[in-house]
Coordinates of C-alpha atoms and ligand atoms in Angstrom, one line a residue:
M1 CA 91.9 114.3 110.7
K2 CA 91.4 115.6 107.3
P3 CA 91.1 112.8 104.3
D4 CA 94.4 112.4 102.6
L5 CA 92.2 112.9 99.1
D6 CA 89.2 115.2 98.3
V7 CA 86.2 114.0 97.5
A8 CA 86.6 114.9 93.5
A9 CA 89.8 113.1 93.9
T10 CA 87.8 109.6 95.0
L11 CA 86.0 109.8 92.0
E12 CA 88.7 110.9 89.8
C13 CA 87.3 114.0 88.4
E14 CA 88.1 117.6 88.8
P15 CA 86.3 119.6 91.7
E16 CA 84.4 121.8 89.1
L17 CA 82.6 118.4 87.8
L18 CA 81.9 117.0 91.0
R19 CA 78.1 118.6 91.0
Y20 CA 77.5 117.2 87.8
L21 CA 78.7 113.7 88.6
P22 CA 75.7 112.2 89.9
E23 CA 74.2 112.9 86.5
I24 CA 76.9 111.1 84.7
L25 CA 76.5 108.4 87.0
Q26 CA 72.8 108.2 86.9
D27 CA 72.9 104.4 85.6
F28 CA 75.3 102.9 88.2
D29 CA 74.0 101.6 91.1
A30 CA 77.2 100.4 92.5
L31 CA 80.2 103.3 91.7
G32 CA 82.9 100.0 92.1
S33 CA 81.6 97.8 94.6
D34 CA 80.5 94.5 93.6
P35 CA 77.9 93.6 96.4
P36 CA 77.5 89.6 95.1
R37 CA 81.1 89.5 95.8
L38 CA 81.0 90.6 99.3
I39 CA 77.7 88.5 100.1
E40 CA 79.7 85.1 98.9
L41 CA 82.5 86.1 101.4
L42 CA 80.5 86.3 104.0
E43 CA 78.5 83.0 103.4
T44 CA 81.8 81.1 102.5
Q45 CA 83.1 82.0 106.0
G46 CA 79.9 81.6 107.5
V47 CA 80.2 84.6 109.7
A48 CA 77.1 86.9 108.6
D49 CA 75.2 85.1 111.3
E50 CA 77.6 87.2 113.9
I51 CA 77.0 90.7 112.1
R52 CA 74.0 92.4 113.0
T53 CA 75.0 96.2 112.7
G54 CA 77.2 97.3 109.9
L55 CA 78.8 100.6 109.0
D56 CA 79.3 101.3 105.2
I57 CA 82.2 104.0 104.6
C58 CA 81.4 106.2 101.4
S59 CA 78.7 104.2 100.7
G60 CA 77.9 106.1 97.4
K61 CA 74.4 105.0 96.1
G62 CA 74.1 102.5 98.6
A63 CA 74.4 99.6 96.9
T64 CA 76.6 97.2 99.1
S65 CA 74.4 98.5 102.5
I66 CA 71.1 97.4 100.5
A67 CA 72.8 93.7 99.3
L68 CA 73.7 93.1 103.0
A69 CA 70.4 94.4 104.6
K70 CA 68.3 92.2 101.8
R71 CA 70.6 89.3 102.4
F72 CA 71.3 89.1 105.6
G73 CA 68.7 91.1 107.7
M74 CA 71.5 93.5 108.8
H75 CA 70.9 96.9 110.0
I76 CA 73.6 99.4 107.7
D77 CA 74.3 102.6 108.3
G78 CA 75.7 104.4 105.2
I79 CA 77.9 107.7 105.1
D80 CA 78.9 109.5 102.1
A81 CA 79.9 113.4 101.4
I82 CA 77.8 113.4 98.4
G83 CA 74.0 114.5 99.2
A84 CA 72.5 113.4 95.5
F85 CA 74.4 109.9 96.2
V86 CA 72.7 109.7 100.0
E87 CA 69.4 110.7 98.4
S88 CA 69.6 108.0 95.7
A89 CA 70.6 105.4 98.6
R90 CA 67.4 106.2 100.7
A91 CA 65.2 106.0 97.4
A92 CA 66.6 102.5 96.5
A93 CA 66.4 101.3 99.9
T94 CA 62.9 102.0 99.8
N95 CA 62.3 100.2 96.5
A96 CA 64.2 97.4 97.8
G97 CA 62.1 97.4 101.2
V98 CA 64.8 97.6 103.5
D99 CA 64.6 101.2 104.6
E100 CA 64.0 100.3 108.1
L101 CA 67.4 98.5 108.2
C102 CA 69.5 101.0 106.1
R103 CA 70.1 104.6 107.3
F104 CA 72.1 106.8 105.0
T105 CA 73.8 110.1 105.9
T106 CA 75.7 112.7 104.3
G107 CA 78.7 113.5 105.9
D108 CA 82.5 113.2 106.0
L109 CA 84.1 109.9 106.7
C110 CA 86.7 111.5 109.2
A111 CA 83.6 111.5 111.6
A112 CA 83.1 108.0 111.5
V113 CA 86.5 106.9 111.7
T114 CA 87.9 108.9 114.9
R115 CA 85.0 108.1 117.4
A116 CA 85.3 104.6 118.9
G117 CA 82.3 102.4 118.4
S118 CA 80.6 99.2 118.7
Y119 CA 79.5 98.1 114.9
D120 CA 79.9 94.2 114.1
L121 CA 81.1 95.0 110.9
V122 CA 82.5 98.2 108.8
V123 CA 82.6 98.1 104.9
F124 CA 85.2 99.9 102.8
S125 CA 84.4 99.1 99.1
S126 CA 86.2 101.0 96.3
V127 CA 87.2 104.2 98.4
G128 CA 91.1 103.3 97.8
P129 CA 93.7 105.5 99.5
I130 CA 91.6 108.3 101.1
L131 CA 92.6 107.6 104.3
G132 CA 96.2 106.9 103.1
G133 CA 98.0 103.7 102.7
I134 CA 96.6 100.4 103.8
T135 CA 98.1 100.0 107.1
K136 CA 96.7 103.3 108.4
T137 CA 93.3 102.6 106.5
V138 CA 92.8 99.4 108.6
A139 CA 93.8 101.1 111.6
H140 CA 91.0 103.8 110.9
L141 CA 88.4 101.5 110.0
M142 CA 88.9 99.3 113.5
M143 CA 87.6 102.5 115.5
P144 CA 84.0 102.3 114.7
L145 CA 84.4 98.1 115.3
R146 CA 83.5 96.3 118.4
S147 CA 86.4 93.9 119.5
L148 CA 86.5 91.3 117.1
G149 CA 84.4 92.9 114.7
W150 CA 84.8 92.5 111.0
I151 CA 86.0 94.7 108.0
L152 CA 85.5 94.3 104.4
I153 CA 87.6 96.1 101.8
E154 CA 87.0 95.7 98.2
D155 CA 90.3 97.2 96.4
S156 CA 92.7 96.7 94.0
V157 CA 96.3 95.3 93.9
L158 CA 98.9 96.0 91.5
L159 CA 100.5 93.4 89.1
P160 CA 104.1 92.9 89.0
G161 CA 105.8 95.4 86.5
A162 CA 103.0 98.0 87.1
P163 CA 103.9 101.8 86.2
V164 CA 103.6 104.5 88.4
R165 CA 100.2 106.2 88.1
P166 CA 98.6 109.1 90.0
G167 CA 95.8 107.7 92.4
F168 CA 97.9 104.6 92.5
E169 CA 101.0 105.4 94.5
A170 CA 99.6 104.1 97.8
H171 CA 98.8 100.6 96.2
A172 CA 101.3 97.7 96.1
E173 CA 101.3 94.1 94.8
L174 CA 99.3 91.5 96.5
D175 CA 101.8 89.8 99.1
E176 CA 103.3 93.5 100.1
T177 CA 99.6 94.2 100.4
R178 CA 99.2 91.7 102.8
R179 CA 101.9 92.5 105.2
R180 CA 100.7 96.0 105.2
I181 CA 97.4 94.9 106.4
E182 CA 99.0 92.7 109.0
K183 CA 100.9 95.8 110.2
S184 CA 97.9 97.4 111.1
G185 CA 96.9 94.5 113.7
A186 CA 94.2 93.6 112.4
G187 CA 94.1 89.9 111.3
I188 CA 93.3 88.5 107.6
V189 CA 90.4 86.1 108.1
A190 CA 90.2 85.4 103.9
M191 CA 91.2 86.9 100.8
C192 CA 89.7 86.8 97.2
K193 CA 91.3 87.9 93.9
F194 CA 89.3 88.6 90.9
G195 CA 90.6 89.6 87.0
S196 CA 89.1 92.8 86.0
E197 CA 86.2 92.3 83.7
A198 CA 87.2 94.1 80.2
Q199 CA 83.3 93.4 79.1
R200 CA 82.1 94.9 81.9
N201 CA 84.5 98.0 81.7
D202 CA 83.3 98.4 78.2
A203 CA 79.7 98.8 79.1
D204 CA 80.7 100.9 81.7
M205 CA 82.4 103.3 79.7
S206 CA 79.4 103.2 77.0
R207 CA 77.1 104.4 80.1
I208 CA 79.5 107.0 81.1
V209 CA 79.6 108.6 77.6
R210 CA 76.3 108.4 76.7
R211 CA 75.2 110.5 79.7
A212 CA 78.4 112.8 79.4
A213 CA 77.4 113.4 75.7
A214 CA 73.4 114.3 77.0
L215 CA 75.2 116.8 79.5
V216 CA 77.2 118.4 77.2
A217 CA 74.8 118.9 74.5
R218 CA 72.9 120.4 77.4
R219 CA 75.4 122.7 78.5
P220 CA 78.1 123.2 76.0
D221 CA 80.1 125.3 77.9
L222 CA 81.1 122.0 80.1
A223 CA 82.4 120.3 76.8
D224 CA 86.3 120.6 77.6
L225 CA 85.7 119.8 81.5
V226 CA 83.6 116.3 80.7
A227 CA 85.8 115.6 77.9
R228 CA 89.0 115.7 80.3
Y229 CA 86.8 113.2 82.6
V230 CA 85.9 110.9 80.1
E231 CA 89.2 110.5 78.9
R232 CA 90.9 109.8 82.2
Q233 CA 87.7 107.2 82.8
R234 CA 89.2 105.9 79.4
E235 CA 92.9 105.5 81.0
E236 CA 91.7 104.4 84.4
C237 CA 90.1 101.3 83.3
D238 CA 92.9 100.9 80.6
F239 CA 95.3 100.9 83.8
L240 CA 93.2 98.7 85.8
E241 CA 92.4 96.1 83.2
R242 CA 96.0 95.5 82.3
W243 CA 97.7 96.1 85.9
T244 CA 95.7 95.5 88.6
Q245 CA 93.5 92.6 90.3
D246 CA 90.6 93.2 92.2
V247 CA 90.9 92.0 95.9
T248 CA 88.5 91.1 98.5
W249 CA 89.8 91.1 101.9
L250 CA 87.6 89.7 105.1
L251 CA 89.8 91.1 108.0
R252 CA 88.9 90.9 112.2
K253 CA 89.8 93.3 114.8
P254 CA 91.9 91.8 117.7
N255 CA 90.5 91.1 121.0
A256 CA 90.9 94.2 123.2
Ligands
SAM1 C1 83.9 105.3 93.9 S1 83.0 105.7 95.0 C2 82.3 104.2 96.1 C3 81.0 104.2 96.4 C4 80.8 102.7 97.1 N1 81.4 102.4 98.2 C5 80.5 101.8 95.9 O1 81.2 101.1 95.7 O2 79.3 102.1 95.6 C6 83.3 106.5 96.5 C7 82.3 107.1 97.4 O3 83.5 107.9 98.3 C8 82.8 109.0 98.7 N2 83.5 110.1 99.9 C9 84.8 110.5 99.1 N3 85.5 111.4 99.9 C10 84.4 111.1 100.9 C11 84.9 111.4 102.4 N4 85.5 112.9 102.8 N5 83.5 111.8 103.1 C12 82.7 110.8 102.8 N6 82.7 110.2 101.4 C13 83.2 110.5 100.7 C14 82.4 109.9 97.1 O4 81.0 110.5 97.2 C15 82.0 108.6 96.5 O5 80.7 108.1 97.1

């Protein structure tokens, strides 16, 4: 199988900018996920004790894997396509004292979702529709799981009246998203909604702008490419704030 989106598309950048992205995003540990929300969801549902092993698909710099290992002592395997992110994840796990619990590998997510596995938990956080719409995505995420295993997803849903935006064609409003998840066969155990945080988005945007400016100062030939990326990030933030809501889902694979 091939992912429905390429790596650059999941990071909203042009392919030529991909190799510079680790530099632009160097101030971020989490690349979209909000690990405290995921931890709180597992705690409030009281299911963490049933989870010893997890697979964090598209783990980025490992923020979620490391948080789960630290809080619950879970063994987490993370996989991500970008080698520089994987190296950052390994260093961060060592700094956090959980390098014995976290194993990060560079690779394509397709390898992870096409082989049957026996993980207790699969995490898919801020990755979007790389595997297609949510029904197909959840069906794939069940592959590496044992029977009755858990899935944590962080994604956004559209608010009523949201305009069509490239990259969000596969998204839907909350009720429709729920219906589409149910079609996958997974059970919905819990769902939490969060408003988009304007203040946090502004702070994130400032960090991106600062690192982008430093890159262009060193490499003026990249000015147009970087400017297009920054502009797109701004538009994306505006769209997310105005037209979407963050949602965290806890799902369960059915008994075989
Ligand atoms: C928006 S980031 C989210 C990362 C992480 N889950 C987090 O929230 O910090 C999306 C991640 O997906 C990874 N990615 C995109 N396509 C991939 C693929 N085909 N296989 C593995 N990783 C991929 C990117 O390298 C990037 O780190």
